[in-house]
Amino acid sequence: MPPISGVWVLHGGFDDHKSWTDKGDLEALTANTDAIYVLPETSWCSAYSDWWNYGSYGAPAWEKYLMGDVRTLLESTYRANTTRAIAGNSMGGLGAMKFAAKYQGWFRSAASFSGNVDPLHDSGAPGEPDKPGQGCAADWKRVWGDYTAQRHIWEQNNPYTQAAELTGIPLFVSYGRNGLVESAVYEQNSRFVAKLENTPGVDVRERYDAGAGHDWPAWSSAMSWALRDLLRSVGVG
């Protein structure tokens, strides 16, 4: 049988690999579509990154695990080809956009739903930078270091800062403004979209719903909005 295209769907903080099926209706949304849906497990506070660990690196190395081990396993064991799209909610939106920017040519499209797309607040979003690692009671400086002293690491992992690398593929950015968390998400995403729209070579579609919150009904709806085009980008549908 021929290899199959894939759609990677990344979970957010306080969730796991089962959340998109248990809470996000992904099985119903994707019924009768001929694609592999990849729902990898990471920790609540992975930031989809290889942790800095005060310069020692080592475990956890989530990026190496996903882009190396998981990708190789899919291609060698599950008939996955190298035609992929990627999407994610909240922390998973951070992962989707940072991987699409860093691994150009690996993903044919990328979507972020209520994504943490500017944890550094490089855009001028209000407040201090978001501190990864705290969701699982880890020392947040283990992840990317201090946002002043190790700013270059933060910038490498910050989708807003890497906007110029998100060229040549369709991008989908969905967000709302309902509730404290999603209001902060709005500040990041509205600026992110504005930067993308003013970056040559970037193709971005925006879905803004002021009444949408930081919750599964909003993310499931956002996935239904983006899914057909995600699949089209990998030759499915």
Short mmCIF file of C-alpha atoms in Angstrom, two decimals:
data_model
loop_
_atom_site.label_atom_id
_atom_site.label_comp_id
_atom_site.label_asym_id
_atom_site.label_seq_id
_atom_site.Cartn_x
_atom_site.Cartn_y
_atom_site.Cartn_z
CA MET A 1 0.00 0.00 0.00
CA PRO A 2 1.25 3.53 -0.74
CA PRO A 3 2.44 5.87 2.02
CA ILE A 4 -0.13 8.22 3.57
CA SER A 5 0.07 11.95 4.26
CA GLY A 6 -0.21 13.11 7.85
CA VAL A 7 -1.62 15.89 9.99
CA TRP A 8 0.18 16.47 13.28
CA VAL A 9 -2.14 17.76 16.03
CA LEU A 10 -0.35 19.06 19.13
CA HIS A 11 -1.98 19.30 22.54
CA GLY A 12 -1.80 22.26 24.91
CA GLY A 13 -0.81 22.61 28.53
CA PHE A 14 -2.76 20.57 31.11
CA ASP A 15 -3.70 18.16 28.31
CA ASP A 16 -2.22 15.09 26.65
CA HIS A 17 -2.28 13.02 23.47
CA LYS A 18 -5.87 11.90 24.10
CA SER A 19 -7.32 15.37 24.56
CA TRP A 20 -8.08 16.11 20.91
CA THR A 21 -10.11 12.89 20.66
CA ASP A 22 -11.61 12.95 24.18
CA LYS A 23 -12.48 16.67 24.24
CA GLY A 24 -12.02 18.09 20.75
CA ASP A 25 -14.19 15.77 18.62
CA LEU A 26 -11.25 15.07 16.32
CA GLU A 27 -12.49 11.61 15.33
CA ALA A 28 -15.82 13.02 14.18
CA LEU A 29 -14.19 15.96 12.42
CA THR A 30 -11.80 13.71 10.51
CA ALA A 31 -14.11 10.78 9.73
CA ASN A 32 -13.66 9.39 6.22
CA THR A 33 -10.51 11.38 5.52
CA ASP A 34 -7.56 9.43 4.20
CA ALA A 35 -4.75 10.76 6.39
CA ILE A 36 -2.71 9.76 9.41
CA TYR A 37 -3.47 11.96 12.42
CA VAL A 38 -0.46 12.20 14.70
CA LEU A 39 -1.27 13.08 18.31
CA PRO A 40 2.05 12.96 20.17
CA GLU A 41 2.36 13.04 23.95
CA THR A 42 4.46 15.64 25.72
CA SER A 43 4.33 17.06 29.21
CA TRP A 44 2.00 19.82 30.40
CA CYS A 45 4.88 22.28 30.10
CA SER A 46 7.02 20.89 27.29
CA ALA A 47 6.96 24.12 25.23
CA TYR A 48 7.74 21.66 22.40
CA SER A 49 11.40 22.40 23.03
CA ASP A 50 14.71 20.86 24.01
CA TRP A 51 15.16 22.31 27.49
CA TRP A 52 18.19 24.47 28.14
CA ASN A 53 18.78 23.16 31.69
CA TYR A 54 21.22 25.96 32.57
CA GLY A 55 23.40 25.15 29.59
CA SER A 56 23.51 21.39 30.21
CA TYR A 57 20.63 20.57 27.83
CA GLY A 58 19.79 16.83 28.00
CA ALA A 59 16.35 15.63 29.11
CA PRO A 60 13.67 16.58 28.43
CA ALA A 61 14.41 17.07 24.74
CA TRP A 62 10.93 17.25 23.29
CA GLU A 63 11.89 18.75 19.95
CA LYS A 64 14.45 16.02 19.21
CA TYR A 65 11.93 13.41 20.28
CA LEU A 66 9.18 14.67 17.99
CA MET A 67 11.17 15.78 14.97
CA GLY A 68 13.51 12.81 15.20
CA ASP A 69 12.12 9.74 16.97
CA VAL A 70 8.39 10.16 16.31
CA ARG A 71 8.85 11.28 12.71
CA THR A 72 11.17 8.34 11.95
CA LEU A 73 8.80 5.85 13.60
CA LEU A 74 5.88 7.14 11.54
CA GLU A 75 7.79 6.80 8.30
CA SER A 76 9.33 3.42 9.07
CA THR A 77 6.39 1.68 10.76
CA TYR A 78 3.10 3.46 10.01
CA ARG A 79 3.42 4.11 6.26
CA ALA A 80 3.58 7.87 6.75
CA ASN A 81 5.10 9.81 3.91
CA THR A 82 6.95 13.12 4.20
CA THR A 83 3.92 15.24 3.26
CA ARG A 84 2.66 16.77 6.49
CA ALA A 85 0.56 19.56 7.98
CA ILE A 86 0.69 20.66 11.62
CA ALA A 87 -1.79 22.24 14.01
CA GLY A 88 -2.19 22.80 17.73
CA ASN A 89 -4.08 24.61 20.46
CA SER A 90 -2.62 26.90 23.14
CA MET A 91 0.91 25.55 23.85
CA GLY A 92 0.37 23.30 20.83
CA GLY A 93 -0.14 26.41 18.71
CA LEU A 94 3.29 27.56 19.85
CA GLY A 95 4.69 24.18 18.81
CA ALA A 96 2.96 24.17 15.42
CA MET A 97 4.20 27.61 14.44
CA LYS A 98 7.73 27.25 15.79
CA PHE A 99 8.20 23.90 14.02
CA ALA A 100 6.82 25.28 10.75
CA ALA A 101 9.23 28.21 10.99
CA LYS A 102 12.29 26.17 11.96
CA TYR A 103 11.76 23.13 9.72
CA GLN A 104 10.95 24.80 6.45
CA GLY A 105 9.78 22.31 3.84
CA TRP A 106 8.71 19.74 6.43
CA PHE A 107 5.12 20.97 6.77
CA ARG A 108 2.82 22.01 3.93
CA SER A 109 0.61 24.16 6.19
CA ALA A 110 0.34 25.15 9.87
CA ALA A 111 -2.51 26.19 12.15
CA SER A 112 -2.62 27.70 15.62
CA PHE A 113 -5.77 27.84 17.74
CA SER A 114 -5.51 30.27 20.70
CA GLY A 115 -1.77 29.76 20.41
CA ASN A 116 0.92 31.02 22.75
CA VAL A 117 2.54 32.60 19.70
CA ASP A 118 4.55 35.31 21.47
CA PRO A 119 5.68 34.05 24.91
CA LEU A 120 8.56 36.54 24.82
CA HIS A 121 6.09 39.42 24.26
CA ASP A 122 8.44 40.66 21.56
CA SER A 123 5.39 42.24 19.92
CA GLY A 124 4.76 44.57 22.83
CA ALA A 125 1.91 42.45 24.19
CA PRO A 126 1.17 43.61 27.77
CA GLY A 127 2.86 42.04 30.75
CA GLU A 128 6.05 40.14 31.38
CA PRO A 129 7.08 37.23 29.16
CA ASP A 130 5.18 34.00 29.75
CA LYS A 131 7.22 31.62 31.86
CA PRO A 132 7.20 28.06 30.47
CA GLY A 133 7.57 25.16 32.86
CA GLN A 134 5.29 26.47 35.56
CA GLY A 135 2.36 24.32 34.44
CA CYS A 136 4.11 21.27 35.89
CA ALA A 137 5.84 23.09 38.77
CA ALA A 138 9.23 23.10 37.04
CA ASP A 139 11.83 25.83 37.29
CA TRP A 140 10.85 27.93 34.28
CA LYS A 141 14.45 28.95 33.58
CA ARG A 142 15.27 25.32 32.76
CA VAL A 143 13.26 25.59 29.57
CA TRP A 144 14.75 28.56 27.65
CA GLY A 145 16.76 30.26 30.36
CA ASP A 146 16.23 33.82 31.52
CA TYR A 147 14.43 36.00 28.98
CA THR A 148 17.13 38.65 29.27
CA ALA A 149 20.37 36.68 29.59
CA GLN A 150 19.29 33.91 27.20
CA ARG A 151 17.12 36.09 24.97
CA HIS A 152 18.50 34.43 21.83
CA ILE A 153 17.01 31.08 22.94
CA TRP A 154 13.65 32.70 23.59
CA GLU A 155 13.75 34.34 20.17
CA GLN A 156 14.49 31.01 18.47
CA ASN A 157 11.39 29.52 20.10
CA ASN A 158 9.11 32.54 19.68
CA PRO A 159 6.81 32.36 16.63
CA TYR A 160 6.26 36.13 16.53
CA THR A 161 10.01 36.72 16.32
CA GLN A 162 10.34 34.02 13.64
CA ALA A 163 7.50 35.34 11.46
CA ALA A 164 9.82 35.91 8.49
CA GLU A 165 10.52 32.15 8.42
CA LEU A 166 6.84 31.28 7.98
CA THR A 167 6.78 31.83 4.25
CA GLY A 168 5.57 29.70 1.38
CA ILE A 169 2.84 27.69 3.14
CA PRO A 170 -0.75 28.45 4.16
CA LEU A 171 -1.08 29.54 7.79
CA PHE A 172 -4.25 29.54 9.88
CA VAL A 173 -4.56 31.57 13.09
CA SER A 174 -7.72 31.42 15.19
CA TYR A 175 -8.31 33.21 18.50
CA GLY A 176 -10.91 34.96 20.63
CA ARG A 177 -11.14 37.41 23.52
CA ASN A 178 -13.52 35.85 26.02
CA GLY A 179 -12.08 35.42 29.52
CA LEU A 180 -8.81 36.31 31.20
CA VAL A 181 -6.61 33.73 29.45
CA GLU A 182 -8.04 34.28 25.97
CA SER A 183 -7.78 38.06 26.41
CA ALA A 184 -4.04 37.61 26.85
CA VAL A 185 -4.05 35.27 23.84
CA TYR A 186 -5.79 38.01 21.84
CA GLU A 187 -2.99 40.48 22.59
CA GLN A 188 -0.40 38.06 21.21
CA ASN A 189 -2.35 36.75 18.22
CA SER A 190 -3.66 40.05 16.90
CA ARG A 191 -0.08 41.34 16.79
CA PHE A 192 1.18 38.06 15.33
CA VAL A 193 -1.33 38.18 12.48
CA ALA A 194 -0.53 41.83 11.79
CA LYS A 195 3.16 40.98 11.51
CA LEU A 196 2.47 38.00 9.27
CA GLU A 197 0.28 40.11 7.00
CA ASN A 198 3.12 42.59 6.59
CA THR A 199 5.79 39.95 5.94
CA PRO A 200 6.52 39.30 2.24
CA GLY A 201 5.82 35.74 1.17
CA VAL A 202 3.51 34.90 4.08
CA ASP A 203 0.01 33.52 3.40
CA VAL A 204 -2.15 33.75 6.53
CA ARG A 205 -5.86 33.30 7.15
CA GLU A 206 -7.25 34.75 10.37
CA ARG A 207 -10.35 33.72 12.31
CA TYR A 208 -11.17 36.08 15.16
CA ASP A 209 -14.27 35.52 17.28
CA ALA A 210 -14.52 37.90 20.23
CA GLY A 211 -16.87 35.48 22.02
CA ALA A 212 -14.50 32.51 21.79
CA GLY A 213 -12.73 31.44 24.97
CA HIS A 214 -9.69 29.38 25.84
CA ASP A 215 -11.62 26.13 25.75
CA TRP A 216 -12.43 23.04 23.76
CA PRO A 217 -15.62 24.28 22.07
CA ALA A 218 -13.57 27.12 20.56
CA TRP A 219 -10.69 24.84 19.53
CA SER A 220 -12.96 22.19 18.00
CA SER A 221 -14.72 24.90 16.02
CA ALA A 222 -11.37 26.33 14.91
CA MET A 223 -10.21 22.90 13.77
CA SER A 224 -13.36 22.43 11.69
CA TRP A 225 -12.64 25.83 10.08
CA ALA A 226 -9.02 25.02 9.20
CA LEU A 227 -9.12 21.27 8.59
CA ARG A 228 -10.22 21.18 4.95
CA ASP A 229 -7.41 23.47 3.90
CA LEU A 230 -4.89 21.64 6.07
CA LEU A 231 -5.87 18.42 4.30
CA ARG A 232 -5.83 20.05 0.89
CA SER A 233 -2.26 21.19 1.52
CA VAL A 234 -1.17 17.56 1.90
CA GLY A 235 -3.17 16.34 -1.08
CA VAL A 236 -6.16 14.91 0.80
CA GLY A 237 -9.79 15.82 0.27
#
